[in-house]
Coordinates of C-alpha atoms and ligand atoms in Angstrom, one line a residue:
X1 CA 59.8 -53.6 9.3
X2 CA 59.2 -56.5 7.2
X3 CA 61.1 -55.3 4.6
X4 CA 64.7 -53.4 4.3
X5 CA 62.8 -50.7 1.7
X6 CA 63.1 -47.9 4.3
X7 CA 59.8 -45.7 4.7
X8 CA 61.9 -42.8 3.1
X9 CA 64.6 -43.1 0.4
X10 CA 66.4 -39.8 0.0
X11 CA 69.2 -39.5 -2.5
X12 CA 72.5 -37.3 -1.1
X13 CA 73.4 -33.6 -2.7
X14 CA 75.8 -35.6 -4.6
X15 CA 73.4 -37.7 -6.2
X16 CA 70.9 -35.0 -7.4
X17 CA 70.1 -34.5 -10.9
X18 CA 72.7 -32.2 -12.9
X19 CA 70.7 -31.8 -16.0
X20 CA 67.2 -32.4 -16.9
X21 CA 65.8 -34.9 -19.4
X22 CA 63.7 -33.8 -22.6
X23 CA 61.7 -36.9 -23.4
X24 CA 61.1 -35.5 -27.1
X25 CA 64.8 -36.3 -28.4
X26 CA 63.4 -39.9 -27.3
X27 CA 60.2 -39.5 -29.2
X28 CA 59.4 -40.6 -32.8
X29 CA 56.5 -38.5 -33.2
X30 CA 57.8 -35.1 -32.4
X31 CA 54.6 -33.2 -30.3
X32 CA 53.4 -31.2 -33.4
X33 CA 55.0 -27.4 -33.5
X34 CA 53.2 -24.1 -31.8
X35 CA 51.4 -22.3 -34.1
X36 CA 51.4 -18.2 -35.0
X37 CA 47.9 -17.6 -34.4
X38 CA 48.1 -14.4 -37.0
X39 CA 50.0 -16.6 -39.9
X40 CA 48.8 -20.0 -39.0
X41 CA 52.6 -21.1 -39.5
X42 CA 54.4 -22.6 -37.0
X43 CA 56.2 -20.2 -34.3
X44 CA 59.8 -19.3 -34.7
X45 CA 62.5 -18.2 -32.0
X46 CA 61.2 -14.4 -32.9
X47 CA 57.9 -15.0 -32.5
X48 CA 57.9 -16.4 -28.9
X49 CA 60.8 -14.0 -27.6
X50 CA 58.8 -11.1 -27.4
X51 CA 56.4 -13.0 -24.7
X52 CA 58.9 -15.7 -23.5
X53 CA 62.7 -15.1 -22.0
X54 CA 65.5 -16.1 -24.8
X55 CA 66.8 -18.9 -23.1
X56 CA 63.4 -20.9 -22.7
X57 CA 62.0 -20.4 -26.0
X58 CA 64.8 -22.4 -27.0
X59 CA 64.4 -25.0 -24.3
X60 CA 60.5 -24.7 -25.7
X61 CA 61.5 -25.2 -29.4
X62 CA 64.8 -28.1 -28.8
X63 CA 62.9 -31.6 -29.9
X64 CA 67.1 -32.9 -30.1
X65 CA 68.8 -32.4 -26.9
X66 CA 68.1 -35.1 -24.5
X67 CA 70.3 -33.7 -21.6
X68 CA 70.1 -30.1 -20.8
X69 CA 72.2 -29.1 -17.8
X70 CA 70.4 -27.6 -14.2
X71 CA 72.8 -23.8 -13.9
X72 CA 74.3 -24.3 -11.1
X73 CA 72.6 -21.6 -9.3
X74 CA 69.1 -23.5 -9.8
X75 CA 70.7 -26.6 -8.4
X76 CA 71.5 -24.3 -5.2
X77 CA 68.3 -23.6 -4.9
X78 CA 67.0 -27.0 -5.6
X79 CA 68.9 -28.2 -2.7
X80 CA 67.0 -26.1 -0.1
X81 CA 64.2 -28.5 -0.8
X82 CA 65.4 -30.8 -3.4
X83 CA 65.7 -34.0 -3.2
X84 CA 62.1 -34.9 -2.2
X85 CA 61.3 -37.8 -0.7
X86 CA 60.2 -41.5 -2.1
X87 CA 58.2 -43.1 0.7
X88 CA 57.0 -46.4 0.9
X89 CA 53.2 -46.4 1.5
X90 CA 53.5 -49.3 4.2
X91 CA 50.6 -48.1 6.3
X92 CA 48.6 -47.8 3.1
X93 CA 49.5 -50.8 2.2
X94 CA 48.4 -52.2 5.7
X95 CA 45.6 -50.6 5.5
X96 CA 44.4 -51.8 1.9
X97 CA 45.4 -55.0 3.0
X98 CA 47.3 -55.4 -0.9
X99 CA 50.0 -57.4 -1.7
X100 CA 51.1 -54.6 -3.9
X101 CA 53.9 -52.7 -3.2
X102 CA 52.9 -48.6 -3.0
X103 CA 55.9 -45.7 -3.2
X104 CA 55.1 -42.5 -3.9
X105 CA 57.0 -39.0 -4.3
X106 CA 56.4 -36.1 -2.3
X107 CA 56.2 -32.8 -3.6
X108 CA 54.6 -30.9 -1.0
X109 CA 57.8 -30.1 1.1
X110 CA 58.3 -25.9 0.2
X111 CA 55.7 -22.9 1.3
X112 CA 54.5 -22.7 -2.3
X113 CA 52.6 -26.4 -1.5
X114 CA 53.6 -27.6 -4.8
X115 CA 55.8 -29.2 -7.8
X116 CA 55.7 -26.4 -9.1
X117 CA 58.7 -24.2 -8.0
X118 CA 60.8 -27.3 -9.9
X119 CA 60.1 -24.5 -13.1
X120 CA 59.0 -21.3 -11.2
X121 CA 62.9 -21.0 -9.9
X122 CA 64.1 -22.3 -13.6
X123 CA 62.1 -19.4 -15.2
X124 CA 63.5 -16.9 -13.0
X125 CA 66.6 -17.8 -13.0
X126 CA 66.7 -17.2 -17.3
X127 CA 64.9 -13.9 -16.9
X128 CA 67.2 -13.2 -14.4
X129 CA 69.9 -14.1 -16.4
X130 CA 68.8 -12.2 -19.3
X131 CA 68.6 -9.3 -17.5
X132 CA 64.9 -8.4 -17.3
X133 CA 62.9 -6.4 -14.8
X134 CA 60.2 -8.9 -13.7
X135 CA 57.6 -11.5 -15.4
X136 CA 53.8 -11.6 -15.4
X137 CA 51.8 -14.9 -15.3
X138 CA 48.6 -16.0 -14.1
X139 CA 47.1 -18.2 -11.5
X140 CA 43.8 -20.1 -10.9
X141 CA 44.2 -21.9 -7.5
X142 CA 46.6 -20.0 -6.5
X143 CA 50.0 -22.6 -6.3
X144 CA 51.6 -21.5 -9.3
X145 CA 51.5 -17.5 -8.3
X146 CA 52.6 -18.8 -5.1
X147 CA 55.7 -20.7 -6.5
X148 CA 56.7 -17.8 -8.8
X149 CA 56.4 -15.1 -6.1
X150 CA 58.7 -17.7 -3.9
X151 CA 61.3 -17.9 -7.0
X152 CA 61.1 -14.2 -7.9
X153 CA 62.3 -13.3 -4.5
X154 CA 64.9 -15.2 -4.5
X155 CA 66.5 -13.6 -7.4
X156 CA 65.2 -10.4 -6.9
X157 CA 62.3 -10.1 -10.1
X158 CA 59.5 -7.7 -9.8
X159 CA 56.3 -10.8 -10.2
X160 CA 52.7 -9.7 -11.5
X161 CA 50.4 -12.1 -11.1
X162 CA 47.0 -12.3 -12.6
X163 CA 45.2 -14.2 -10.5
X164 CA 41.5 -15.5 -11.6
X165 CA 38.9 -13.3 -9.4
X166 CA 36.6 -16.2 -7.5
X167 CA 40.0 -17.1 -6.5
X168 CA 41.2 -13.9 -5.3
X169 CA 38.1 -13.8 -3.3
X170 CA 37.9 -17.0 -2.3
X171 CA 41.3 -17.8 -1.3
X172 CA 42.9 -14.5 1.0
X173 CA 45.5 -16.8 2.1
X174 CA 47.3 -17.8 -1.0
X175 CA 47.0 -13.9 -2.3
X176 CA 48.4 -13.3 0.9
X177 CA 51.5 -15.5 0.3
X178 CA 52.1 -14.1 -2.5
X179 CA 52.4 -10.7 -1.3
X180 CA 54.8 -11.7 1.2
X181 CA 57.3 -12.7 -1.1
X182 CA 56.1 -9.2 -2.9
X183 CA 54.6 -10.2 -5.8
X184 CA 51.9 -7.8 -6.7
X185 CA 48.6 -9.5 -7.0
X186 CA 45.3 -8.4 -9.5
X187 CA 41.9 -10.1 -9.6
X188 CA 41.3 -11.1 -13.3
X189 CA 40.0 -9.6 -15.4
X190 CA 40.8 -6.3 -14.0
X191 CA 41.0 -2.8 -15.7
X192 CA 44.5 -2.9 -16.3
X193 CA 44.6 -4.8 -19.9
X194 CA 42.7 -4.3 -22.8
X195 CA 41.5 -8.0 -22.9
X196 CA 40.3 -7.6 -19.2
X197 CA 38.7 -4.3 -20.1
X198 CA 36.8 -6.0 -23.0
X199 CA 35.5 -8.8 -20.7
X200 CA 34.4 -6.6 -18.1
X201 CA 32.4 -4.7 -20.5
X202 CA 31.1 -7.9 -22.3
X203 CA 30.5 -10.3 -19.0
X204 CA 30.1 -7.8 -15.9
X205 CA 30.6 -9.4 -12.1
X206 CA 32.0 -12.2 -14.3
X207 CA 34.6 -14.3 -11.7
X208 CA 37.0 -15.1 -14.6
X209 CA 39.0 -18.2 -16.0
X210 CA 42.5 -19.4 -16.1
X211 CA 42.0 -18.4 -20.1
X212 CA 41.5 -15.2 -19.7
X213 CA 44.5 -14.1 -16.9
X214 CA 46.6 -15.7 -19.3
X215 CA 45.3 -13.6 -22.1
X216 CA 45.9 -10.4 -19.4
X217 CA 49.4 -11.9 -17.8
X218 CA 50.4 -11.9 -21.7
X219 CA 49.1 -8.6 -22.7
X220 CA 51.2 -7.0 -19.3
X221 CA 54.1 -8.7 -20.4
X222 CA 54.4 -7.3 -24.3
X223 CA 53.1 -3.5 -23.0
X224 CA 56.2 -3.5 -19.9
X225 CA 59.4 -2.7 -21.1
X226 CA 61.9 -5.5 -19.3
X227 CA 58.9 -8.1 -18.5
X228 CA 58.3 -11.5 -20.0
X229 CA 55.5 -13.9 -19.3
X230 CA 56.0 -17.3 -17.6
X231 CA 53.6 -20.2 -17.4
X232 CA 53.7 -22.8 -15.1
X233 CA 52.6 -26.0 -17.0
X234 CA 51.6 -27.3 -20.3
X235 CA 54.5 -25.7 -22.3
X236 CA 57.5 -28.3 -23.3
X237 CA 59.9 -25.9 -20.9
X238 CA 57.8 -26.9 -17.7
X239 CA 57.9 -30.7 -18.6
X240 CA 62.0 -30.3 -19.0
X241 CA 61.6 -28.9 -15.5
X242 CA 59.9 -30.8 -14.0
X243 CA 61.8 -33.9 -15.1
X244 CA 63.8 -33.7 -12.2
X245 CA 61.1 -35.2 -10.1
X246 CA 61.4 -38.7 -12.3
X247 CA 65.2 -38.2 -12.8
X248 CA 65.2 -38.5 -8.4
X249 CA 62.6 -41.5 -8.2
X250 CA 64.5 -43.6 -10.9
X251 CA 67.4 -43.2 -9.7
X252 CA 66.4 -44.1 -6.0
X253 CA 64.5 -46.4 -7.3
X254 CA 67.7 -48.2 -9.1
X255 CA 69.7 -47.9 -5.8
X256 CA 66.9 -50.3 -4.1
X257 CA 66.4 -52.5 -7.1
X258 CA 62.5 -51.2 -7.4
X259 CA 61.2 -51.6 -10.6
X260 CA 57.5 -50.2 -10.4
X261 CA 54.9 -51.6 -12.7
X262 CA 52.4 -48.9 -12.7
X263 CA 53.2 -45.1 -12.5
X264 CA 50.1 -42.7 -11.7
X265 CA 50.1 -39.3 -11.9
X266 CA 47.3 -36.4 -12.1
X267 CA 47.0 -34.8 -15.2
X268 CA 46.3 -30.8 -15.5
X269 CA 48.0 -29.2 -17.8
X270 CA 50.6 -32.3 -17.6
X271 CA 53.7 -30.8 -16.0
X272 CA 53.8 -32.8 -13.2
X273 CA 52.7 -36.0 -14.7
X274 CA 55.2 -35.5 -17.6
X275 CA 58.2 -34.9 -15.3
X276 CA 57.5 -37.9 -13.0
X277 CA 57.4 -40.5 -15.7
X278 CA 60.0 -39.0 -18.4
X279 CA 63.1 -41.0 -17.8
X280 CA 60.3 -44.0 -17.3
X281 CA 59.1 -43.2 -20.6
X282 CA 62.5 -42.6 -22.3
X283 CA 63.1 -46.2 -21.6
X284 CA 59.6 -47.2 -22.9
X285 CA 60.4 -45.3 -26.0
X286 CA 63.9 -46.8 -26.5
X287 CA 62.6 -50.0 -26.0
X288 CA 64.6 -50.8 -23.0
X289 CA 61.8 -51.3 -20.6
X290 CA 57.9 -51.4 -20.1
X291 CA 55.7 -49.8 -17.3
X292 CA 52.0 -49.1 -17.5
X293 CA 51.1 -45.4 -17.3
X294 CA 48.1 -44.1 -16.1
X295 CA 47.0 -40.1 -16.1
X296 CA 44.2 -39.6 -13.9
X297 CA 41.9 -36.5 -14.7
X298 CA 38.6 -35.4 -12.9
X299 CA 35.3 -35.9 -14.6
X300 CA 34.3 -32.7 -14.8
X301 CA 37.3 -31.5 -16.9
X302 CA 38.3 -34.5 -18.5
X303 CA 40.5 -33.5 -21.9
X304 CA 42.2 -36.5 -22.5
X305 CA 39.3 -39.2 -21.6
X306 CA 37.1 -37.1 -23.8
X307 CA 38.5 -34.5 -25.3
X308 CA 40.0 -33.9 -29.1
X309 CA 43.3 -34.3 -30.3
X310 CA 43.2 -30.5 -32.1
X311 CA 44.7 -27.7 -32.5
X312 CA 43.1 -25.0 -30.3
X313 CA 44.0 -21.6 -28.4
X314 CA 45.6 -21.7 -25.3
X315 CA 43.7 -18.5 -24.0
X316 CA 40.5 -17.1 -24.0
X317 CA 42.2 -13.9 -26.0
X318 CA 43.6 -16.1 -28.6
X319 CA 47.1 -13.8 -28.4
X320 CA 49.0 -17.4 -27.6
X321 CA 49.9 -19.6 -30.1
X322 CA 47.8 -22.0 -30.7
X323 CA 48.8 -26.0 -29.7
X324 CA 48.0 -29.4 -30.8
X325 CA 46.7 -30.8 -27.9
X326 CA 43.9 -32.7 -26.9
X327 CA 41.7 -29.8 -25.9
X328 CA 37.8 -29.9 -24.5
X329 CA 38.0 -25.9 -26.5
X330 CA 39.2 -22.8 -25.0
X331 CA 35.4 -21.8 -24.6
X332 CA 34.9 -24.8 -22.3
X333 CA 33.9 -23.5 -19.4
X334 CA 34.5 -26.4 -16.6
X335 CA 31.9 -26.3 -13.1
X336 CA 34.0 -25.2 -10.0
X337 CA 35.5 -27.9 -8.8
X338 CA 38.0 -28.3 -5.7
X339 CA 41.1 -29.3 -7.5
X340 CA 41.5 -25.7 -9.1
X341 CA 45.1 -26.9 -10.9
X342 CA 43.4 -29.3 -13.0
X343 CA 40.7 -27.1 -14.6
X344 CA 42.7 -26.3 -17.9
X345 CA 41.1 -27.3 -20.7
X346 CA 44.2 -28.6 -22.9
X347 CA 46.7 -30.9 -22.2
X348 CA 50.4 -30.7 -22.7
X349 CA 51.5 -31.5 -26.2
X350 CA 53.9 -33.8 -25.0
X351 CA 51.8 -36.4 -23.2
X352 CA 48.9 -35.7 -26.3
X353 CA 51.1 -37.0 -28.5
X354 CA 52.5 -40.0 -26.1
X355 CA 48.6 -40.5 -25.5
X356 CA 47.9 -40.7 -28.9
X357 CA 50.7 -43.3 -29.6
X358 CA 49.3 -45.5 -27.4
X359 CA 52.4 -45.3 -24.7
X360 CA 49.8 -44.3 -21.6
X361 CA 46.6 -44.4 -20.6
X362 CA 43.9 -41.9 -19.1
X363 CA 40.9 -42.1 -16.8
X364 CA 38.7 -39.9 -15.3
X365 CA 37.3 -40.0 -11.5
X366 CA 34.9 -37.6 -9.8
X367 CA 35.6 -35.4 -6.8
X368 CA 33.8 -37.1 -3.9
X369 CA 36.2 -40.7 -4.8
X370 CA 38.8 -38.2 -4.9
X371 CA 38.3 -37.0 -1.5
X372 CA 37.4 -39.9 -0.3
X373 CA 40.8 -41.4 -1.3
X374 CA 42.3 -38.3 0.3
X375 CA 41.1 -38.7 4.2
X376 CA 41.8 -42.5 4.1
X377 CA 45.3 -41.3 2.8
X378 CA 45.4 -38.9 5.1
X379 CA 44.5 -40.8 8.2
X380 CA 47.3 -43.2 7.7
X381 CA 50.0 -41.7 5.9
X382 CA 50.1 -38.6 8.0
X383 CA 50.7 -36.3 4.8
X384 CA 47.2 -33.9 4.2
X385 CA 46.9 -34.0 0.6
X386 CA 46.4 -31.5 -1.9
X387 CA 43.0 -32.1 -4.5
X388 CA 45.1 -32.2 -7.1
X389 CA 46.7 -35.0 -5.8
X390 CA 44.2 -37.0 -4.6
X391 CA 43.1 -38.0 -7.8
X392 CA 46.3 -39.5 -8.2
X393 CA 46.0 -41.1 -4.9
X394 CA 42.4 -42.4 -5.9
X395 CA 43.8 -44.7 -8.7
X396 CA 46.8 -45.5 -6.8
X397 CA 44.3 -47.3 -4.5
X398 CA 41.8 -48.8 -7.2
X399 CA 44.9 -50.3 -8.0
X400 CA 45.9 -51.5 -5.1
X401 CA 42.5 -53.0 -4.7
X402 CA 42.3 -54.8 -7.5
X403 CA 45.6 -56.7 -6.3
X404 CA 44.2 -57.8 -3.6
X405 CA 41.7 -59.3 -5.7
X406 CA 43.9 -61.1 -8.0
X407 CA 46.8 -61.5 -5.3
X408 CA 49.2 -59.7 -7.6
X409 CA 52.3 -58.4 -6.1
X410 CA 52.8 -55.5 -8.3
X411 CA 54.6 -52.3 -7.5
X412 CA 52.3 -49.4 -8.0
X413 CA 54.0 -45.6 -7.8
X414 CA 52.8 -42.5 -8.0
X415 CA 53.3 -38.6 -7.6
X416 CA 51.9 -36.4 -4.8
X417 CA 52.6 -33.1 -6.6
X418 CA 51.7 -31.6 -3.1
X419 CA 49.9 -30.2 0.2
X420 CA 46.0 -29.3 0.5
X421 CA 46.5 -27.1 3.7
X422 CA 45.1 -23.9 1.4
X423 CA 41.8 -26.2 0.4
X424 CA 40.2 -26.7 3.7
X425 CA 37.0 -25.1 2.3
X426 CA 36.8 -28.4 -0.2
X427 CA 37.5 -30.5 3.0
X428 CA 34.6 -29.0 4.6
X429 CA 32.4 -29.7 1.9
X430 CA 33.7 -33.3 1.7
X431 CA 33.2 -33.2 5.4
X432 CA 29.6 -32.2 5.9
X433 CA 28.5 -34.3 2.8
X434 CA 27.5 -31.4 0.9
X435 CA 30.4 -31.4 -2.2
X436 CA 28.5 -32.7 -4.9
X437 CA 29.9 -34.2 -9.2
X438 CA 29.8 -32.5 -12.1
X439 CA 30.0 -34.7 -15.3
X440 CA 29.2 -32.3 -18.2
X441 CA 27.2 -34.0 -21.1
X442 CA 28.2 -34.5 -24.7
X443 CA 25.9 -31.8 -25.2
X444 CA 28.1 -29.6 -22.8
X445 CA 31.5 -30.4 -24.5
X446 CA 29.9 -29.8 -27.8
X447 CA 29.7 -26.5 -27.3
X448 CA 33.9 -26.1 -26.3
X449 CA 34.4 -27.9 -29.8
X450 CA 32.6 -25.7 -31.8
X451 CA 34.8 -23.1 -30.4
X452 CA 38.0 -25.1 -32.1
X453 CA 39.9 -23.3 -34.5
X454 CA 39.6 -25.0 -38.3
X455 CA 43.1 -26.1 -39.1
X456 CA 44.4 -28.8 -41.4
Ligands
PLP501 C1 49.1 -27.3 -10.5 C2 49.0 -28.5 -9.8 C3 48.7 -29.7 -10.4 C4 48.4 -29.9 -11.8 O1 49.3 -29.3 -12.7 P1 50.1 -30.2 -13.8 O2 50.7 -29.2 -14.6 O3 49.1 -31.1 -14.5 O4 51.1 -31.0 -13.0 C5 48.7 -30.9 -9.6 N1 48.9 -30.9 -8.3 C6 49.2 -29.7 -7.6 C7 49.4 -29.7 -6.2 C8 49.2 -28.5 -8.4 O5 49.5 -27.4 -7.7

């Protein structure tokens, strides 16, 4: 090779993170606090610890600590599949024919697909820890239930999962997954809360939302003695997390003198994006270093490109505490698109504030330049990526493409949160050029803002 980057730079066990990195002790503008949504004031320890486990309310509610240590016991489990890898997108590269420079990290290496057991195995470890029975959560696409099923096992937690009811139906695999690493699995809403009870009798056949198995997850959570609930993005916890994904890159990145330029990730409900570019950002914050930051959203659900910077519910049962975020309403109801992990409609607090400072950017791409992005990814870097990612991968090469242009040598990086081997019906679609774009109007997203609670 041209170049003595190899394809993959892997840190040794040695080398692996010992403690995470909580960008908000960098922060000047703190990410305003959770809200009680009975008292309107903001939450304290009590408040969350009936729903959350002890230990990660106060990771949830420490703005100070910029260094919390990885328990041991979670960096043995990390190190099953930890660290992932930083490749070197040479055959994208080639095939773009850019001068730019293209590295990305790779999540996708564990069954659950995903990023996301960098948090699922966190949060069972500290209900473990605190001695509970088992959690309840909820999941849309299917990755996080899949994660936290993985995680539970391990430690030996009972895991309910609430899992939205189109993709119950629509995706027998991933339920399936689950319930080989015996998690018990419910189609939301189902008959076995009293939120789910209500919306049955209110929208019958409905397929439900990500809002409203959250509302159930919760509800299951309070009414089990020994269960707490766990969420797998958004939250300040799962950011912490997940900050051992950019804690890996920068420091292989500092072993090979890379410096990137432009860091891309997607942007759900922010976890991922928020623990790639943390120690990135510290820097920015402290003034030690610059990088352009780009979240990438799709059209159809597009909370930060168009979106309001609000306080709003987090669920459709408005039992959560309410966040300032920037929100498209919790009635927003976005179409069905592929990329099921992205379909929240808030944002992490974190990155809403970061946004709102002016320390990233956002833009928003629709689903057929997502997947189109996707096969030409797939065709020469080997790795079949998930939706999610792909939109990641889509500005990665708009970027790329506008170096060649301008002959600019820049160093682009980005994060592949993960695998798309449980999306093959979206594939198909892309395939026999039937997936079609949903942009809603302003019409459309009117209607989610009129939804927003009236605070401040
Ligand atoms: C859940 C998921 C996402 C989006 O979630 P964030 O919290 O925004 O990171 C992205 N990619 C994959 C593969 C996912 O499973």
């Amino acid at each position: 090779m041209k170049n003595e980057i190899p394809y993959k730079i892997y840190l040794s066990e040695s080398e692996l993170p010992n403690a995470w990195y909580n960008v908000r002790a960098d922060m000047k503008n703190k990410p305003a606090p959770l809200l009680n949504p009975g008292t309107g004031k903001p939450v304290t320890f009590d408040d969350l610890a009936h729903v959350f486990c002890d230990e990660l309310v106060k990771q949830e509610l420490d703005n100070d600590t910029a260094f919390i240590e990885i328990p041991e016991e979670i960096r043995n489990f990390y190190k099953m599949y930890r660290p992932s890898p930083l490749v070197r997108a040479y055959c994208l590269e080639e095939k773009l024919q850019t001068p730019a420079k293209i590295y990305y990290k790779f999540e996708g290496n564990n069954t659950s697909g995903s990023h996301k057991l960098n948090s699922a195995i966190a949060q069972a470890y500290y209900a473990k820890k605190q001695g509970l029975k088992g959690v309840t959560t909820e999941t849309g696409a299917g990755q996080w239930g899949t994660a936290l099923s993985m995680a539970c096992a391990y430690f030996g937690l009972d895991c309910k999962v609430f899992m939205v009811k189109v993709s119950y139906e629509q995706k027998p695999f991933r339920r399936e997954v689950m319930r080989t690493y015996g998690a018990s699995v419910t189609p939301s809403p189902s008959d076995s809360t009293e939120v789910g009870r209500k919306m049955l009798a209110e929208f019958p056949g409905t397929g439900g939302s990500l809002g409203c198995a959250i509302s159930e997850a919760v509800e299951a959570a309070v009414t089990h003695e020994g269960y707490r609930y766990v969420l797998g993005s958004v939250l300040n916890q799962v950011l912490l997390h997940q900050s051992v994904i950019g804690l890996e890159s920068k420091a292989a990145m500092d072993k090979y003198g890379i410096k990137p330029d432009i860091i891309i990730g997607c942007a759900g409900g922010g976890s991922n994006l928020g623990g790639l570019i943390s120690p990135f950002m510290g820097e920015k914050l402290r003034g030690e270093a610059d990088y352009r930051i780009i979240a990438v959203e799709p059209a159809s659900c597009p909370s930060f490109t168009r979106g309001r910077f609000a306080y709003d519910f987090c669920d459709t049962g408005k039992v959560c505490p309410l966040a300032k975020m920037y929100t498209l309403g919790s009635g927003f109801m976005p179409s069905p698109i592929h990329a099921g992990g992205l379909r929240y409609h808030g944002m992490s607090g974190i990155l809403s504030q970061l946004y709102d400072d002016g320390y990233m950017e956002a833009r928003s791409v629709t689903q057929t330049d997502v997947f189109e992005a996707a096969e030409q990814f797939a065709r020469c870097e080997g790795i079949l990526p998930a939706p999610e990612s792909s939109h990641a991968i889509r500005a990665a090469i708009d970027e790329a493409l506008k170096c060649r242009e301008t002959g600019e040598e820049k160093t682009i990086f980005f994060g592949l949160t993960g695998t798309g081997y449980f999306d093959m019906k979206a594939y198909e679609q892309y395939n026999n050029g039937t997936m079609t774009d949903y942009i809603p109007t302003d019409a459309d997203l009117e209607k989610g803002f009129a939804g927003l609670p009236k605070i401040g």
